[in-house]
GROMACS .gro file of N, CA and C in nm:
model
  162
    1MET      N    1   5.029   3.358   3.467
    1MET     CA    2   5.001   3.466   3.537
    1MET      C    3   4.926   3.452   3.669
    2VAL      N    4   4.976   3.532   3.741
    2VAL     CA    5   4.930   3.522   3.916
    2VAL      C    6   4.821   3.636   3.930
    3THR      N    7   4.728   3.628   4.001
    3THR     CA    8   4.642   3.708   4.015
    3THR      C    9   4.556   3.704   4.185
    4ASP      N   10   4.550   3.812   4.222
    4ASP     CA   11   4.459   3.806   4.358
    4ASP      C   12   4.320   3.806   4.324
    5ASP      N   13   4.264   3.840   4.232
    5ASP     CA   14   4.147   3.845   4.200
    5ASP      C   15   4.069   3.705   4.172
    6PHE      N   16   3.973   3.636   4.264
    6PHE     CA   17   3.931   3.513   4.227
    6PHE      C   18   3.863   3.492   4.115
    7GLY      N   19   3.778   3.595   4.099
    7GLY     CA   20   3.664   3.622   3.972
    7GLY      C   21   3.744   3.613   3.830
    8THR      N   22   3.878   3.692   3.839
    8THR     CA   23   3.935   3.701   3.699
    8THR      C   24   4.014   3.547   3.717
    9SER      N   25   4.058   3.515   3.822
    9SER     CA   26   4.104   3.368   3.806
    9SER      C   27   4.008   3.256   3.724
   10ILE      N   28   3.880   3.267   3.748
   10ILE     CA   29   3.801   3.193   3.705
   10ILE      C   30   3.754   3.201   3.560
   11ASN      N   31   3.754   3.345   3.543
   11ASN     CA   32   3.732   3.376   3.394
   11ASN      C   33   3.831   3.330   3.323
   12LEU      N   34   3.985   3.355   3.357
   12LEU     CA   35   4.071   3.298   3.289
   12LEU      C   36   4.081   3.172   3.259
   13MET      N   37   4.050   3.069   3.369
   13MET     CA   38   4.050   2.918   3.345
   13MET      C   39   3.949   2.881   3.217
   14MET      N   40   3.842   2.964   3.253
   14MET     CA   41   3.730   2.915   3.179
   14MET      C   42   3.776   2.969   3.013
   15GLN      N   43   3.813   3.069   3.001
   15GLN     CA   44   3.870   3.087   2.859
   15GLN      C   45   3.991   3.006   2.810
   16CYS      N   46   4.055   2.964   2.881
   16CYS     CA   47   4.157   2.873   2.823
   16CYS      C   48   4.100   2.743   2.792
   17GLY      N   49   3.988   2.691   2.904
   17GLY     CA   50   3.936   2.585   2.868
   17GLY      C   51   3.847   2.581   2.716
   18MET      N   52   3.803   2.724   2.691
   18MET     CA   53   3.735   2.725   2.576
   18MET      C   54   3.828   2.711   2.460
   19LEU      N   55   3.921   2.773   2.468
   19LEU     CA   56   4.012   2.775   2.344
   19LEU      C   57   4.058   2.643   2.338
   20ASP      N   58   4.137   2.576   2.422
   20ASP     CA   59   4.180   2.461   2.454
   20ASP      C   60   4.108   2.355   2.376
   21SER      N   61   3.976   2.342   2.368
   21SER     CA   62   3.866   2.274   2.342
   21SER      C   63   3.820   2.313   2.209
   22GLY      N   64   3.860   2.404   2.118
   22GLY     CA   65   3.842   2.451   1.985
   22GLY      C   66   3.743   2.582   2.001
   23GLY      N   67   3.702   2.603   2.094
   23GLY     CA   68   3.605   2.690   2.132
   23GLY      C   69   3.621   2.868   2.104
   24ARG      N   70   3.571   2.951   2.130
   24ARG     CA   71   3.584   3.074   2.127
   24ARG      C   72   3.503   3.166   2.201
   25LEU      N   73   3.538   3.280   2.267
   25LEU     CA   74   3.486   3.391   2.329
   25LEU      C   75   3.422   3.486   2.237
   26VAL      N   76   3.268   3.543   2.243
   26VAL     CA   77   3.224   3.629   2.142
   26VAL      C   78   3.213   3.752   2.231
   27GLU      N   79   3.269   3.876   2.227
   27GLU     CA   80   3.255   3.973   2.267
   27GLU      C   81   3.104   4.046   2.220
   28GLY      N   82   3.046   4.108   2.340
   28GLY     CA   83   2.937   4.194   2.281
   28GLY      C   84   2.828   4.145   2.392
   29ASP      N   85   2.710   4.174   2.334
   29ASP     CA   86   2.582   4.140   2.418
   29ASP      C   87   2.555   4.005   2.326
   30PHE      N   88   2.421   4.001   2.394
   30PHE     CA   89   2.332   3.867   2.337
   30PHE      C   90   2.317   3.850   2.177
   31GLU      N   91   2.289   3.975   2.129
   31GLU     CA   92   2.244   3.987   1.976
   31GLU      C   93   2.393   3.937   1.929
   32ALA      N   94   2.507   3.987   1.961
   32ALA     CA   95   2.633   3.982   1.907
   32ALA      C   96   2.663   3.833   1.904
   33CYS      N   97   2.606   3.763   2.011
   33CYS     CA   98   2.639   3.605   2.040
   33CYS      C   99   2.561   3.525   1.955
   34LEU      N  100   2.418   3.578   1.933
   34LEU     CA  101   2.343   3.514   1.832
   34LEU      C  102   2.386   3.526   1.663
   35GLN      N  103   2.463   3.614   1.649
   35GLN     CA  104   2.520   3.664   1.513
   35GLN      C  105   2.636   3.580   1.513
   36ALA      N  106   2.711   3.573   1.607
   36ALA     CA  107   2.857   3.478   1.591
   36ALA      C  108   2.833   3.345   1.574
   37ILE      N  109   2.708   3.266   1.641
   37ILE     CA  110   2.652   3.141   1.606
   37ILE      C  111   2.588   3.147   1.497
   38ARG      N  112   2.516   3.242   1.440
   38ARG     CA  113   2.436   3.204   1.303
   38ARG      C  114   2.556   3.202   1.193
   39GLU      N  115   2.664   3.293   1.203
   39GLU     CA  116   2.766   3.289   1.109
   39GLU      C  117   2.853   3.133   1.136
   40ASP      N  118   2.867   3.079   1.238
   40ASP     CA  119   2.924   2.989   1.245
   40ASP      C  120   2.804   2.876   1.191
   41ILE      N  121   2.709   2.872   1.208
   41ILE     CA  122   2.630   2.760   1.132
   41ILE      C  123   2.658   2.785   0.977
   42ASP      N  124   2.639   2.888   0.944
   42ASP     CA  125   2.631   2.903   0.813
   42ASP      C  126   2.733   2.898   0.731
   43SER      N  127   2.843   2.904   0.783
   43SER     CA  128   2.988   2.898   0.749
   43SER      C  129   3.030   2.708   0.759
   44GLY      N  130   2.975   2.623   0.844
   44GLY     CA  131   3.006   2.508   0.863
   44GLY      C  132   3.090   2.475   0.984
   45ARG      N  133   3.115   2.597   1.025
   45ARG     CA  134   3.224   2.596   1.155
   45ARG      C  135   3.140   2.530   1.271
   46LEU      N  136   3.011   2.531   1.260
   46LEU     CA  137   2.934   2.482   1.382
   46LEU      C  138   2.820   2.402   1.313
   47SER      N  139   2.780   2.303   1.364
   47SER     CA  140   2.671   2.198   1.325
   47SER      C  141   2.593   2.169   1.451
   48LEU      N  142   2.444   2.140   1.430
   48LEU     CA  143   2.353   2.142   1.523
   48LEU      C  144   2.292   1.997   1.533
   49ALA      N  145   2.346   1.904   1.620
   49ALA     CA  146   2.289   1.792   1.648
   49ALA      C  147   2.131   1.763   1.701
   50LEU      N  148   2.038   1.707   1.628
   50LEU     CA  149   1.907   1.701   1.689
   50LEU      C  150   1.873   1.575   1.773
   51ALA      N  151   1.858   1.618   1.884
   51ALA     CA  152   1.837   1.495   1.987
   51ALA      C  153   1.716   1.389   1.956
   52THR      N  154   1.748   1.265   1.975
   52THR     CA  155   1.659   1.189   1.927
   52THR      C  156   1.576   1.148   2.065
   53SER      N  157   1.420   1.110   2.076
   53SER     CA  158   1.363   1.083   2.219
   53SER      C  159   1.423   0.908   2.248
   54ALA      N  160   1.426   0.888   2.365
   54ALA     CA  161   1.441   0.776   2.426
   54ALA      C  162   1.315   0.675   2.407
   0.00000   0.00000   0.00000
């Protein structure tokens, strides 16, 4: 895809990077994002690692 809009180009590159690394985009507002994260944690698709202090 060729585009003249720099912002669109950056967004497409970010989307490709997320999808290539196994991530995904969540469409919607902040609440929709939190809901998607909660669903991913509950389903086991996403796990959180606790950092230990050095």
